[in-house]
Each structure stands twice: as structure tokens, then as C-alpha cells.
PDB file of C-alpha atoms in Angstrom:
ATOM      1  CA  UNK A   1       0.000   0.000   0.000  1.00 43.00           C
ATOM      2  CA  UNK A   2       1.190   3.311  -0.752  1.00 43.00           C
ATOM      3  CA  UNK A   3       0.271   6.665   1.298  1.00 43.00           C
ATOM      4  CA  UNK A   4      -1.447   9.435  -0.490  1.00 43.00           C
ATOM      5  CA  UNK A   5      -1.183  13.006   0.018  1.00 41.00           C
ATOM      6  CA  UNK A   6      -2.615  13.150   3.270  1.00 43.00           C
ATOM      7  CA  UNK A   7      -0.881   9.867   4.688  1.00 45.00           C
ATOM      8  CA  UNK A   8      -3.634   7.271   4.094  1.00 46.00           C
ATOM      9  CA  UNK A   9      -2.691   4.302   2.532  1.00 48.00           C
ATOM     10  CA  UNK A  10      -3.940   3.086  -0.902  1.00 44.00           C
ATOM     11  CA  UNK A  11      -4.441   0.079  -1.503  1.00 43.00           C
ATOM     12  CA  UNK A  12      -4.765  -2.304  -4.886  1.00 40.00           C
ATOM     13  CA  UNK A  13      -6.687  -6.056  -5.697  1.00 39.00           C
ATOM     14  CA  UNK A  14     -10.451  -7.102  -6.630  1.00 39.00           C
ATOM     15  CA  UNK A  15     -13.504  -8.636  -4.956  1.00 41.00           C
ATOM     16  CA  UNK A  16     -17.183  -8.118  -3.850  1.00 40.00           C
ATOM     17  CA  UNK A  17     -18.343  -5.831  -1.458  1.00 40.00           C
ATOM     18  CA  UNK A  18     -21.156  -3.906   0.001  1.00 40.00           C
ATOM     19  CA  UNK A  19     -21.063  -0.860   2.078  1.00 42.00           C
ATOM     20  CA  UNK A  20     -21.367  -2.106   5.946  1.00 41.00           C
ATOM     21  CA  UNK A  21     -24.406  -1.190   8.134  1.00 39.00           C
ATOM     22  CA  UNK A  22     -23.652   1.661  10.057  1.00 39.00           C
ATOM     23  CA  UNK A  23     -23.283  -0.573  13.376  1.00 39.00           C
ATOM     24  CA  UNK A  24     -20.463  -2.290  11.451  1.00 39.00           C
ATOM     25  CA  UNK A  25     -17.999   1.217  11.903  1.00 40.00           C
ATOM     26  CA  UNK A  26     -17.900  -0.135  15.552  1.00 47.00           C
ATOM     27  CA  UNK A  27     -15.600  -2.868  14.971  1.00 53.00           C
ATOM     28  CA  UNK A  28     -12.789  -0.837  15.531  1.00 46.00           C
ATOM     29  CA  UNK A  29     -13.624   0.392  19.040  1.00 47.00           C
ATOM     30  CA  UNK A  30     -12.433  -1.415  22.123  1.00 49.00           C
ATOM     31  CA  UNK A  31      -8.825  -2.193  20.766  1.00 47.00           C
ATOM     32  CA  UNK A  32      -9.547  -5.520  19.601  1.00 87.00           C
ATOM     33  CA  UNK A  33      -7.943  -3.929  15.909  1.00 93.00           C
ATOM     34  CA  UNK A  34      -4.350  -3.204  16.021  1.00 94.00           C
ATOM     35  CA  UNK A  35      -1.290  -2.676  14.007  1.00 96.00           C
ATOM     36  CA  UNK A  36       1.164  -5.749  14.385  1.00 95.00           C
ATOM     37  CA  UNK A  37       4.115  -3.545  14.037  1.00 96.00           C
ATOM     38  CA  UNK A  38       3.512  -0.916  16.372  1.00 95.00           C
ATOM     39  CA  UNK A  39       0.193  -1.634  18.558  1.00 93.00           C
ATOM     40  CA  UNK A  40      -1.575   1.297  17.035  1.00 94.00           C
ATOM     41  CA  UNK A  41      -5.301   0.783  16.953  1.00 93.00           C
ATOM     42  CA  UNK A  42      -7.464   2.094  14.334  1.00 93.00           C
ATOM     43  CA  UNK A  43     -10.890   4.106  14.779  1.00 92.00           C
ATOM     44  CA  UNK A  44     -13.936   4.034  13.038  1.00 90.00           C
ATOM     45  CA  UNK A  45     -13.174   7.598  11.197  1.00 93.00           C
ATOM     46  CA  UNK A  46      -9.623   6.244  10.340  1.00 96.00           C
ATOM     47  CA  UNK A  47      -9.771   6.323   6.684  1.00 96.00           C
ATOM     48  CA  UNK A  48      -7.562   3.734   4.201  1.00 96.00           C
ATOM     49  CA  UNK A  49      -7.646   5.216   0.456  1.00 95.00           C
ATOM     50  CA  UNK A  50      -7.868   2.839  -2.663  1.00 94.00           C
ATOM     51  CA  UNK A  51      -6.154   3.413  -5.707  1.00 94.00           C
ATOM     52  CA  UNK A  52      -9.835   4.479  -7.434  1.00 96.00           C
ATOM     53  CA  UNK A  53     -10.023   6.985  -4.691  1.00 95.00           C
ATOM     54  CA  UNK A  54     -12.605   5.552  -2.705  1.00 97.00           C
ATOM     55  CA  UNK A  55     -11.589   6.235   1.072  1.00 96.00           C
ATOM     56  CA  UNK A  56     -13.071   4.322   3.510  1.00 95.00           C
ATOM     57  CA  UNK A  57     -12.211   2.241   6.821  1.00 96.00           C
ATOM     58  CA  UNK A  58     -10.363  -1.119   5.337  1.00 95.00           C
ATOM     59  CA  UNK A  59     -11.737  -2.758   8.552  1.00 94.00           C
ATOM     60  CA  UNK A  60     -15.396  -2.380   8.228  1.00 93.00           C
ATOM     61  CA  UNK A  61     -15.300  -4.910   4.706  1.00 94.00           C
ATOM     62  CA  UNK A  62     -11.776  -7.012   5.549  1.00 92.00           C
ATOM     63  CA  UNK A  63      -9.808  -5.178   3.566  1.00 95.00           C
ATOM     64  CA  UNK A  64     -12.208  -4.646   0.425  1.00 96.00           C
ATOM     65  CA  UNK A  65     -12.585  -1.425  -1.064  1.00 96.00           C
ATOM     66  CA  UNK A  66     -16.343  -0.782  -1.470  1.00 97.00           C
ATOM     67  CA  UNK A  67     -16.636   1.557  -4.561  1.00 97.00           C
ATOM     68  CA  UNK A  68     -14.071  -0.660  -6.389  1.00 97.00           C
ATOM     69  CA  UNK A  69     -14.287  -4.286  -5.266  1.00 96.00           C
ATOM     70  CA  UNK A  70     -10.907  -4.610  -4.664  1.00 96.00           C
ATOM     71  CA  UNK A  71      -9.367  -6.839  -2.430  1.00 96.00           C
ATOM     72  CA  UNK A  72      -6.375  -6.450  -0.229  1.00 93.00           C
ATOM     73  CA  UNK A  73      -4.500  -9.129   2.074  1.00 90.00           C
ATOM     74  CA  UNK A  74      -2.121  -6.430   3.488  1.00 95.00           C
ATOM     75  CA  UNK A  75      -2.787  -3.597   5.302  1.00 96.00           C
ATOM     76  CA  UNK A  76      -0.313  -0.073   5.746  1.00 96.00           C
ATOM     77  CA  UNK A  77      -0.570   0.765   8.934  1.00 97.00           C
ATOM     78  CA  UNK A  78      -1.704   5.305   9.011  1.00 95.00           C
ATOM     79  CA  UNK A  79       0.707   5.697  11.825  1.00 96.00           C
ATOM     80  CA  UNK A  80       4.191   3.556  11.567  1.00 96.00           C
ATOM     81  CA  UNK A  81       3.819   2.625   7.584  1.00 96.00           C
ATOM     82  CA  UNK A  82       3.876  -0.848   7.966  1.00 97.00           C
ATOM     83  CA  UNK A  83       2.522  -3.364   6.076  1.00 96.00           C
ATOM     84  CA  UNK A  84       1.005  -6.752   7.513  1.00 97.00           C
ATOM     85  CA  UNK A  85      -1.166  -8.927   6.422  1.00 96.00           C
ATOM     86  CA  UNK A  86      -4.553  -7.702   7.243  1.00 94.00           C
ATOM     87  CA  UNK A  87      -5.943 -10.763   9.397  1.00 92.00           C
ATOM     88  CA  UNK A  88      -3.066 -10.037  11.198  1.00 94.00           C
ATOM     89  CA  UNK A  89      -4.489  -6.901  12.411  1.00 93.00           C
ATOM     90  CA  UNK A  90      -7.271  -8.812  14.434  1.00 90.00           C
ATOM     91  CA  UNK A  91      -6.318 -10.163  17.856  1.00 84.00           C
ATOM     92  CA  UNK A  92      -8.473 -12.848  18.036  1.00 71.00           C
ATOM     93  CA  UNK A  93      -8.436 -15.006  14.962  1.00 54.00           C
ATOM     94  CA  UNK A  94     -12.301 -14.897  15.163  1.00 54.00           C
ATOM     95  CA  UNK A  95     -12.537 -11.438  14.993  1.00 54.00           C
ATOM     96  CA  UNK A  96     -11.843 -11.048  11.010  1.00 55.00           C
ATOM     97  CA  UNK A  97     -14.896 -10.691   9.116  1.00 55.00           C
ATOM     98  CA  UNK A  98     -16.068 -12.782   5.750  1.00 49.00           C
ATOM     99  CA  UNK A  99     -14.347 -11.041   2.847  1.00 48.00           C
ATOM    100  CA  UNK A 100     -15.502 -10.375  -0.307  1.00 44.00           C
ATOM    101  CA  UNK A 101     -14.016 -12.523  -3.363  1.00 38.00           C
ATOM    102  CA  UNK A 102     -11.683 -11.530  -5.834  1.00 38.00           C
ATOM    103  CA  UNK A 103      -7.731 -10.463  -6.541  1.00 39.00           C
ATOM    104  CA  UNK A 104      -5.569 -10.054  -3.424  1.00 41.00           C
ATOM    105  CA  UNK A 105      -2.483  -7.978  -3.335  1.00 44.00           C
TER     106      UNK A 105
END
């Protein structure tokens, strides 16, 4: 993933996806979300940015960009730059949602 102008990562792949209820933008409060790298944990207004410029929260769809389908195994992290694998990001390997189908980075 590469940052864009305003430090969000952008992100590449392909898949299906829907825009998530709005009780979905919850999954990233309570800390259960976090960067590998450097512990940081995500909230729900942190925005990723695809490469069609869709910006939206890569953990409300697992990683899946929801204007463009595309689907990404990796994740940039907004505050250290790293990338991991994005079911990495969960802390309990039950916590990853069902992904959409299609291309993975």
C-alpha cells in the first residue's frame, strides 16, 4: 500500500463488497484492531484510500474497497507505515470478518 497526500494508505486487488451497516464502523472500538508492528489501533473515522479513490475504513469490509471491489491481504498501517497482512491486524483469529471474493495484493 502506498500513502497518499494526506498519509492514508492506498491500496490495490479485486472482490465483492457492500457498504457495511452503520453498526459495522464499531468494529474498531475497544482495541480488539491493532497494528502488528507498532500496537496502534485504528478508529472508526480512520480512513484507508484505494487506488480508485474511494476512502473508507479497510476494517469495516476485511480489507475490500467498497466503490471498487478490490481486495487487499495487506494492510499499511496510518501511523508507523507498515505493512502486515490484514488478518493479522485482528487479535483474536475470530474477529476477522467474511471477505468479499476476488484479486488479493
Amino acid at each position: 500500500m502506498q500513502l497518499d497526500k494526506h498519509g492514508r494508505g492506498l491500496r490495490d486487488g479485486g472482490g465483492g463488497a457492500q457498504l457495511p451497516a452503520p453498526d459495522a464502523l464499531d468494529l474498531t472500538r475497544g482495541g480488539h484492531i491493532r497494528c502488528p508492528k507498532c500496537k496502534w489501533a485504528p478508529r472508526s473515522y480512520d480512513l484507508w484510500s484505494c487506488l480508485c479513490g474511494c476512502s473508507w475504513n479497510t476494517f469495516t469490509t476485511n480489507g475490500v474497497c467498497p466503490a471498487c471491489s478490490m481486495a487487499w491481504t495487506e494492510t499499511q498501517c496510518i501511523r508507523c507505515g507498515e505493512w502486515s497482512p490484514h488478518a493479522d491486524w485482528y487479535e483474536s483469529p475470530g474477529e476477522v470478518p467474511p471477505s468479499g471474493r476476488g484479486a488479493e495484493r
